[in-house]
Amino acid sequence: ATEISWWHAMGGALGEATVEIANGFNASQDVCQITPVYKGTYEETLTAGIAAFRAGEQPNIIQVFDAGAATVIGAKGAVVPAQDILENAGVDFNIEDYVAGVRYFYADSDGKMIGMPFNSSTPILYYNVDALEKAGVDAPKTWEEFIEIAPKLKEAGYVPLAQSHLPWIFTENFKSRHNLQFATNNNGYDGAEGTQLVFGEPIKNHFTAVKGWLDDGLFGYYGTGWGDNQTPFNEGKVAMWLGSSGSFGGIQKTVEFPFSATYLPYWDAVEGAGTGTFIGGAALFSMSGKPEAENNCTASFFEYLASPEVQYKWHKDTGYVPITNAAYELAEKDGYYKEAPAAEIGIKQLTLPGGDWTKGYRMGFYVQIRDVMNREYGKIMSGETSVEDAFAAIEDEGNKLLERFAKTTAN
Ligand SMILES: O=P(O)(O)OC[C@H](O)CO
């Protein structure tokens, strides 16, 4: 059989579900054999992929997260568009088969699909049902409601809230949930040249509020690593946790209390707020420089993983949203959301009414911009810097990174 390799960043319960997909594909035919290789976090996998590409040792397929997508799409000659891979192999492809939020996130400016959507998520609010009952409160829809209930959760013995990743949830998705511009040039989609970050009062006010909650014991901040802030929720210390819909499966396997989920809160005071969130998670990119037989196997694998049955199982195992309309319909028909209504929150949030600024963002070197944010947000939390100075530093360093990226892609 023709052998292909797949570098991914799915650890723990997600890793097991990933290996199951690869095994399922290998068992479904005898022309191709795929080998999944776990390369660490999203950041580590991307770094390993870039280094391998430079050394001419790239895998056939690499999983790249939302934050790294622009860098990979903009790196000349590094990837072959998923749409070309599929069409060259004679696989039927219709972008309309993919759910609306997923369709264009990994596409180029002409609407061609470059990355194959795989694990699509969005940040949602998980809550410990026992904790909320003990405090006699409901999960908040808005941050104004959170301010009302948080002291009661604290009194009941819990840290009311934690979140998984400040750049992802309180920056990127803060922007989409409030339909606020995140970058010039149409959030970066109109080209790297001249793209600059846009921050305004609402996000600064939000960070001022969050720091106040932290100081009052109403918010927990346990670090910048992807899992750092989930552990205290899983352990029952934190009552509510903002995290990936793709964490659903892992939470289900781990926690000993009943849990549920609802939408990411927004500030009612911000005009036009309550819009849908960005698609998160990652896509699969087919790396260039591979023989046709291998590219055809990559196409077969993409076709396999997008099939309704495989998507539905993956959605059930993990909590990542179904990427095709057919898979979503299959989950509905099967009665899955009657059995587990919280499992539908992610996809429902993605399909909430949108606005000018809810499509996504496209910024090169954005992984490094997240590092700057994490550093500065950490300093806000520890009291080392003010909200105003932190955002000034993020704008200054972030915009320099964007300018550098624009130079690398200019002809
Ligand atoms: O944890 P995931 O896979 O849902 O990804 C979250 C973010 O979108 C990654 O940047």
Coordinates of C-alpha atoms and ligand atoms in Angstrom, one line a residue:
A1 CA 0.0 0.0 0.0
T2 CA 1.0 3.6 -0.4
E3 CA 2.1 5.1 2.9
I4 CA 1.3 8.6 4.1
S5 CA 2.0 10.4 7.3
W6 CA -0.2 12.7 9.4
W7 CA 1.3 14.9 12.1
H8 CA -1.2 16.0 14.6
A9 CA -1.6 17.8 18.0
M10 CA -4.3 15.7 19.6
G11 CA -3.3 14.4 23.0
G12 CA -5.3 12.4 25.6
A13 CA -8.9 11.5 24.8
L14 CA -8.6 13.5 21.5
G15 CA -5.5 11.5 20.6
E16 CA -7.4 8.2 21.0
A17 CA -10.2 9.4 18.8
T18 CA -7.7 10.5 16.2
V19 CA -5.9 7.2 16.1
E20 CA -9.4 5.5 15.7
I21 CA -10.0 7.6 12.6
A22 CA -6.7 6.6 11.1
N23 CA -7.3 2.9 11.9
G24 CA -10.8 3.1 10.5
F25 CA -9.4 4.5 7.2
N26 CA -6.7 1.8 7.0
A27 CA -9.3 -0.9 7.6
S28 CA -11.7 0.6 5.0
Q29 CA -9.4 0.0 2.0
D30 CA -6.1 -1.6 1.1
V31 CA -4.5 1.0 -1.3
C32 CA -3.3 3.5 1.3
Q33 CA -1.9 3.3 4.8
I34 CA -1.9 6.3 7.0
T35 CA 0.3 6.7 10.1
P36 CA -0.7 9.3 12.6
V37 CA 2.1 10.9 14.7
Y38 CA 1.5 13.0 17.8
K39 CA 3.8 16.0 17.7
G40 CA 2.8 17.8 20.9
T41 CA 0.8 21.0 21.3
Y42 CA -0.6 23.0 18.4
E43 CA 2.3 25.4 18.6
E44 CA 4.9 22.5 18.7
T45 CA 3.3 20.7 15.8
L46 CA 3.4 23.9 13.7
T47 CA 7.0 24.6 14.6
A48 CA 8.0 20.9 13.8
G49 CA 6.1 21.1 10.5
I50 CA 7.9 24.3 9.4
A51 CA 11.3 22.9 10.4
A52 CA 10.6 19.7 8.5
F53 CA 9.5 21.5 5.4
R54 CA 12.7 23.5 5.4
A55 CA 14.7 20.2 5.7
G56 CA 12.6 18.6 2.9
E57 CA 11.2 16.1 5.4
Q58 CA 7.7 17.2 5.7
P59 CA 4.8 14.8 6.4
N60 CA 2.0 14.4 3.9
I61 CA -0.6 16.0 6.2
I62 CA -0.2 18.4 9.0
Q63 CA -2.8 19.6 11.5
V64 CA -2.6 23.4 11.9
F65 CA -4.7 25.4 14.3
D66 CA -6.7 28.5 13.5
A67 CA -4.0 30.9 14.8
G68 CA -1.3 29.3 12.5
A69 CA -3.5 29.1 9.4
A70 CA -2.6 32.5 7.9
T71 CA 1.1 31.7 8.3
V72 CA 0.8 28.4 6.5
I73 CA -1.6 29.7 3.8
G74 CA 0.8 32.6 3.2
A75 CA 4.0 30.5 3.2
K76 CA 4.7 30.2 -0.5
G77 CA 4.8 26.7 -1.9
A78 CA 4.4 25.0 1.5
V79 CA 1.0 23.4 0.9
V80 CA -1.2 22.2 -1.9
P81 CA -4.8 23.4 -1.5
A82 CA -7.1 20.7 -0.2
Q83 CA -9.6 21.5 -3.0
D84 CA -6.9 20.8 -5.6
I85 CA -5.8 17.5 -3.9
L86 CA -9.5 16.4 -3.9
E87 CA -10.3 17.5 -7.4
N88 CA -7.1 16.1 -8.9
A89 CA -7.9 12.7 -7.4
G90 CA -11.4 12.8 -8.9
V91 CA -13.2 13.2 -5.5
D92 CA -16.5 15.0 -5.7
F93 CA -16.1 18.3 -3.9
N94 CA -18.7 21.0 -3.2
I95 CA -17.8 23.7 -0.7
E96 CA -21.5 24.1 0.1
D97 CA -21.5 20.7 1.7
Y98 CA -19.6 22.2 4.6
V99 CA -21.5 24.1 7.4
A100 CA -21.4 27.8 6.9
G101 CA -19.0 28.8 9.7
V102 CA -16.5 26.2 8.5
R103 CA -16.7 26.8 4.8
Y104 CA -14.4 29.8 4.3
F105 CA -12.3 29.9 7.5
Y106 CA -9.5 27.9 5.8
A107 CA -10.1 29.2 2.3
D108 CA -8.0 31.8 0.4
S109 CA -9.3 35.2 -0.7
D110 CA -10.9 33.6 -3.8
G111 CA -12.9 31.1 -1.7
K112 CA -10.7 28.1 -2.6
M113 CA -10.4 25.7 0.3
I114 CA -6.8 25.4 1.3
G115 CA -7.0 23.6 4.6
M116 CA -9.3 20.6 5.0
P117 CA -11.6 21.4 8.0
F118 CA -11.2 18.6 10.6
N119 CA -11.6 19.5 14.2
S120 CA -13.7 22.6 14.4
S121 CA -14.7 24.1 17.7
T122 CA -15.8 27.2 19.4
P123 CA -15.5 28.4 23.0
I124 CA -18.5 27.7 25.2
L125 CA -19.4 28.0 28.9
Y126 CA -19.2 24.7 30.8
Y127 CA -20.8 24.6 34.2
N128 CA -20.9 22.3 37.2
V129 CA -24.6 21.7 37.8
D130 CA -24.1 20.9 41.5
A131 CA -22.2 24.1 42.1
L132 CA -24.9 26.3 40.4
E133 CA -27.6 24.5 42.4
K134 CA -25.8 24.9 45.6
A135 CA -25.5 28.6 45.0
G136 CA -29.1 28.8 43.7
V137 CA -28.1 30.5 40.4
D138 CA -28.5 29.9 36.7
A139 CA -25.7 30.0 34.2
P140 CA -25.2 33.6 33.0
K141 CA -26.1 34.8 29.5
T142 CA -24.3 38.1 29.8
W143 CA -21.4 39.4 31.8
E144 CA -23.8 41.7 33.6
E145 CA -25.6 38.5 34.8
F146 CA -22.2 37.0 35.8
I147 CA -21.6 40.0 38.1
E148 CA -24.9 39.2 39.8
I149 CA -24.3 35.5 40.4
A150 CA -20.5 35.3 40.9
P151 CA -20.5 36.3 44.6
K152 CA -23.1 33.6 45.3
L153 CA -20.9 31.0 43.7
K154 CA -18.0 32.2 45.8
E155 CA -20.1 32.0 49.0
A156 CA -21.0 28.4 48.0
G157 CA -17.2 27.6 48.2
Y158 CA -16.3 27.8 44.5
V159 CA -14.0 29.9 42.3
P160 CA -16.9 31.1 40.1
L161 CA -15.1 31.2 36.7
A162 CA -11.9 30.3 34.8
Q163 CA -11.2 30.2 31.1
S164 CA -8.8 28.2 28.9
H165 CA -6.9 30.8 26.8
L166 CA -7.1 34.6 27.0
P167 CA -6.1 35.4 23.4
W168 CA -8.5 32.8 22.0
I169 CA -11.5 33.5 24.3
F170 CA -11.2 37.0 25.6
T171 CA -9.6 38.5 22.5
E172 CA -10.5 36.8 19.2
N173 CA -13.9 35.5 20.3
F174 CA -14.6 38.6 22.4
K175 CA -14.4 40.5 19.1
S176 CA -16.8 38.1 17.3
R177 CA -19.2 37.8 20.1
H178 CA -19.6 41.6 20.2
N179 CA -19.3 42.0 16.4
L180 CA -16.2 44.3 16.8
Q181 CA -13.5 44.8 14.3
F182 CA -10.3 43.0 15.1
A183 CA -7.9 44.2 12.4
T184 CA -7.9 46.6 9.5
N185 CA -8.1 45.2 5.9
N186 CA -11.4 43.4 6.7
N187 CA -9.9 41.6 9.7
G188 CA -6.9 40.8 7.5
Y189 CA -8.8 39.0 4.8
D190 CA -8.1 41.6 2.2
G191 CA -4.3 41.1 2.3
A192 CA -1.4 41.2 4.7
E193 CA -0.1 44.6 3.4
G194 CA -1.2 47.2 5.9
T195 CA -3.1 44.9 8.2
Q196 CA -3.0 46.3 11.8
L197 CA -4.6 45.2 15.0
V198 CA -7.7 47.2 16.2
F199 CA -8.4 47.5 19.9
G200 CA -11.1 49.7 21.4
E201 CA -12.7 50.5 24.7
P202 CA -15.0 47.4 25.0
I203 CA -12.1 44.9 25.2
K204 CA -10.1 47.2 27.5
N205 CA -13.1 47.6 29.7
H206 CA -13.5 43.8 29.7
F207 CA -9.9 43.2 30.9
T208 CA -10.4 45.9 33.6
A209 CA -13.5 43.9 34.8
V210 CA -11.7 40.6 34.6
K211 CA -8.7 41.9 36.7
G212 CA -11.3 43.2 39.3
W213 CA -13.0 39.8 39.4
L214 CA -9.6 38.2 39.9
D215 CA -8.8 40.5 42.8
D216 CA -12.2 39.8 44.4
G217 CA -11.8 36.0 44.2
L218 CA -14.5 35.8 41.5
F219 CA -12.2 34.6 38.7
G220 CA -9.3 32.1 38.6
Y221 CA -6.2 32.5 36.5
Y222 CA -4.0 29.4 36.5
G223 CA -1.6 29.9 33.6
T224 CA -1.3 30.2 29.8
G225 CA -1.0 26.5 28.9
W226 CA -4.0 25.0 27.0
G227 CA -4.9 22.7 30.0
D228 CA -3.8 24.9 32.9
N229 CA -7.3 26.4 33.6
Q230 CA -9.4 23.3 32.9
T231 CA -7.9 21.2 35.6
P232 CA -9.4 23.1 38.6
F233 CA -12.8 22.9 36.8
N234 CA -12.5 19.2 36.3
E235 CA -11.5 18.9 40.0
G236 CA -14.7 20.6 41.0
K237 CA -13.0 23.7 42.5
V238 CA -14.1 26.1 39.7
A239 CA -17.8 26.3 39.0
M240 CA -17.8 27.5 35.4
W241 CA -15.1 27.2 32.7
L242 CA -14.9 28.8 29.3
G243 CA -13.3 26.3 27.0
S244 CA -13.4 24.5 23.7
S245 CA -16.5 22.6 22.6
G246 CA -13.9 20.0 21.6
S247 CA -13.2 19.5 25.3
F248 CA -16.7 18.0 25.8
G249 CA -15.6 14.3 25.3
G250 CA -12.7 14.7 27.6
I251 CA -14.8 16.3 30.4
Q252 CA -17.4 13.6 30.0
K253 CA -14.7 11.0 30.6
T254 CA -13.1 12.8 33.5
V255 CA -15.5 14.7 35.8
E256 CA -17.4 13.1 38.6
F257 CA -20.2 15.8 38.8
P258 CA -23.0 16.5 36.4
F259 CA -22.1 19.2 33.9
S260 CA -23.8 21.1 31.2
A261 CA -22.9 23.9 28.8
T262 CA -24.3 27.1 27.3
Y263 CA -23.2 30.0 25.1
L264 CA -20.2 32.3 25.8
P265 CA -21.4 35.3 27.7
Y266 CA -21.3 38.8 26.2
W267 CA -21.7 42.4 27.5
D268 CA -25.2 43.5 27.0
A269 CA -24.0 47.1 27.3
V270 CA -22.0 46.8 24.0
E271 CA -24.3 47.7 21.2
G272 CA -24.9 44.9 18.7
A273 CA -23.4 42.2 21.0
G274 CA -24.6 38.6 21.1
T275 CA -23.4 37.6 17.6
G276 CA -21.8 34.2 16.8
T277 CA -18.2 33.2 17.5
F278 CA -15.3 32.3 15.3
I279 CA -14.6 28.7 14.4
G280 CA -11.7 27.4 16.4
G281 CA -9.7 24.2 16.4
A282 CA -7.6 23.2 13.4
A283 CA -7.6 22.0 9.8
L284 CA -5.5 19.5 7.9
F285 CA -3.0 20.8 5.3
S286 CA -1.5 18.7 2.6
M287 CA 2.1 19.5 2.3
S288 CA 3.8 20.0 -1.1
G289 CA 6.5 18.0 -2.7
K290 CA 4.8 14.6 -2.5
P291 CA 4.3 12.1 -5.4
E292 CA 0.9 11.9 -7.0
A293 CA 0.1 8.4 -5.5
E294 CA 0.6 9.8 -2.0
N295 CA -1.5 12.9 -2.8
N296 CA -4.3 10.6 -4.0
C297 CA -4.1 8.8 -0.7
T298 CA -4.4 12.1 1.1
A299 CA -7.5 12.9 -1.0
S300 CA -9.0 9.5 -0.1
F301 CA -8.3 10.1 3.6
F302 CA -9.9 13.6 3.4
E303 CA -12.9 12.1 1.7
Y304 CA -13.1 9.4 4.4
L305 CA -12.9 11.8 7.4
A306 CA -15.5 14.2 5.9
S307 CA -18.0 11.3 5.5
P308 CA -21.1 11.8 7.7
E309 CA -20.5 8.6 9.7
V310 CA -16.9 9.4 10.6
Q311 CA -17.8 13.0 11.4
Y312 CA -20.7 12.0 13.6
K313 CA -18.5 9.6 15.6
W314 CA -15.8 12.2 16.0
H315 CA -18.3 14.8 17.1
K316 CA -19.7 12.4 19.7
D317 CA -16.3 11.2 20.9
T318 CA -14.8 14.7 21.2
G319 CA -17.3 17.6 21.1
Y320 CA -15.8 19.1 17.9
V321 CA -18.6 20.3 15.7
P322 CA -19.7 18.3 12.7
I323 CA -18.1 20.0 9.7
T324 CA -20.6 19.0 7.0
N325 CA -24.4 19.7 6.8
A326 CA -24.9 15.9 6.3
A327 CA -23.1 15.0 9.5
Y328 CA -25.0 17.6 11.5
E329 CA -28.3 16.2 10.1
L330 CA -27.2 12.7 10.9
A331 CA -26.6 13.7 14.6
E332 CA -30.0 15.3 14.7
K333 CA -31.8 12.4 13.1
D334 CA -30.1 10.0 15.5
G335 CA -31.5 12.0 18.4
Y336 CA -28.1 12.7 19.8
Y337 CA -29.0 16.3 20.9
K338 CA -32.1 15.0 22.8
E339 CA -29.8 12.7 24.7
A340 CA -27.0 15.4 25.1
P341 CA -28.4 18.9 24.5
A342 CA -25.1 20.5 25.7
A343 CA -23.3 18.8 22.8
E344 CA -25.2 21.0 20.3
I345 CA -24.1 24.3 22.0
G346 CA -21.0 24.7 19.9
I347 CA -22.6 24.3 16.5
K348 CA -25.6 26.4 17.6
Q349 CA -23.3 29.2 18.7
L350 CA -21.4 29.2 15.4
T351 CA -24.7 29.6 13.6
L352 CA -26.0 32.5 15.7
P353 CA -26.7 35.6 13.6
G354 CA -23.4 37.1 12.5
G355 CA -22.2 40.6 11.5
D356 CA -19.4 42.3 9.6
W357 CA -16.8 41.1 12.0
T358 CA -17.8 37.5 12.8
K359 CA -16.4 35.6 9.8
G360 CA -12.9 35.2 11.2
Y361 CA -9.5 36.9 11.0
R362 CA -6.5 36.3 8.8
M363 CA -3.2 37.5 10.4
G364 CA 0.2 36.0 9.6
F365 CA 2.7 35.4 12.5
Y366 CA -0.4 35.4 14.7
V367 CA 1.0 32.6 16.8
Q368 CA 3.7 35.0 17.9
I369 CA 1.1 37.7 18.5
R370 CA -0.7 35.4 20.9
D371 CA 2.6 35.0 22.8
V372 CA 2.8 38.8 23.2
M373 CA -0.8 38.8 24.4
N374 CA -0.2 36.0 26.9
R375 CA 2.8 37.8 28.3
E376 CA 1.0 41.2 28.6
Y377 CA -2.3 39.7 29.9
G378 CA -0.2 37.8 32.5
K379 CA 1.2 41.1 33.6
I380 CA -2.3 42.6 33.9
M381 CA -3.4 39.7 36.1
S382 CA -0.3 40.0 38.4
G383 CA -0.7 43.8 38.6
E384 CA 2.6 44.5 36.9
T385 CA 1.1 46.6 34.2
S386 CA -2.1 48.5 33.5
V387 CA -4.7 47.5 30.9
E388 CA -3.9 50.6 28.9
D389 CA -0.1 49.9 28.8
A390 CA -0.6 46.2 28.1
F391 CA -2.8 46.9 25.0
A392 CA -0.3 49.6 23.8
A393 CA 2.5 47.0 24.0
I394 CA 0.4 44.3 22.2
E395 CA -0.5 46.8 19.4
D396 CA 3.1 47.9 19.0
E397 CA 4.7 44.5 18.9
G398 CA 1.8 42.8 17.2
N399 CA 1.7 45.4 14.4
K400 CA 5.5 45.0 13.9
L401 CA 5.0 41.2 13.5
L402 CA 2.2 41.9 11.0
E403 CA 4.4 44.2 9.0
R404 CA 7.2 41.6 9.0
F405 CA 4.8 39.0 7.7
A406 CA 3.5 41.3 5.0
K407 CA 7.1 41.7 3.7
T408 CA 7.6 37.9 3.6
T409 CA 4.6 37.4 1.4
A410 CA 5.0 40.5 -0.9
N411 CA 6.1 39.8 -4.4
Ligands
LIG1 O1 -8.9 23.5 21.7 P1 -9.4 23.6 20.3 O2 -8.9 22.5 19.4 O3 -10.8 23.8 20.2 O4 -8.7 24.9 19.7 C1 -8.8 26.1 20.3 C2 -8.3 27.2 19.5 O5 -9.1 27.5 18.4 C3 -6.9 27.0 19.0 O6 -6.2 28.1 18.7

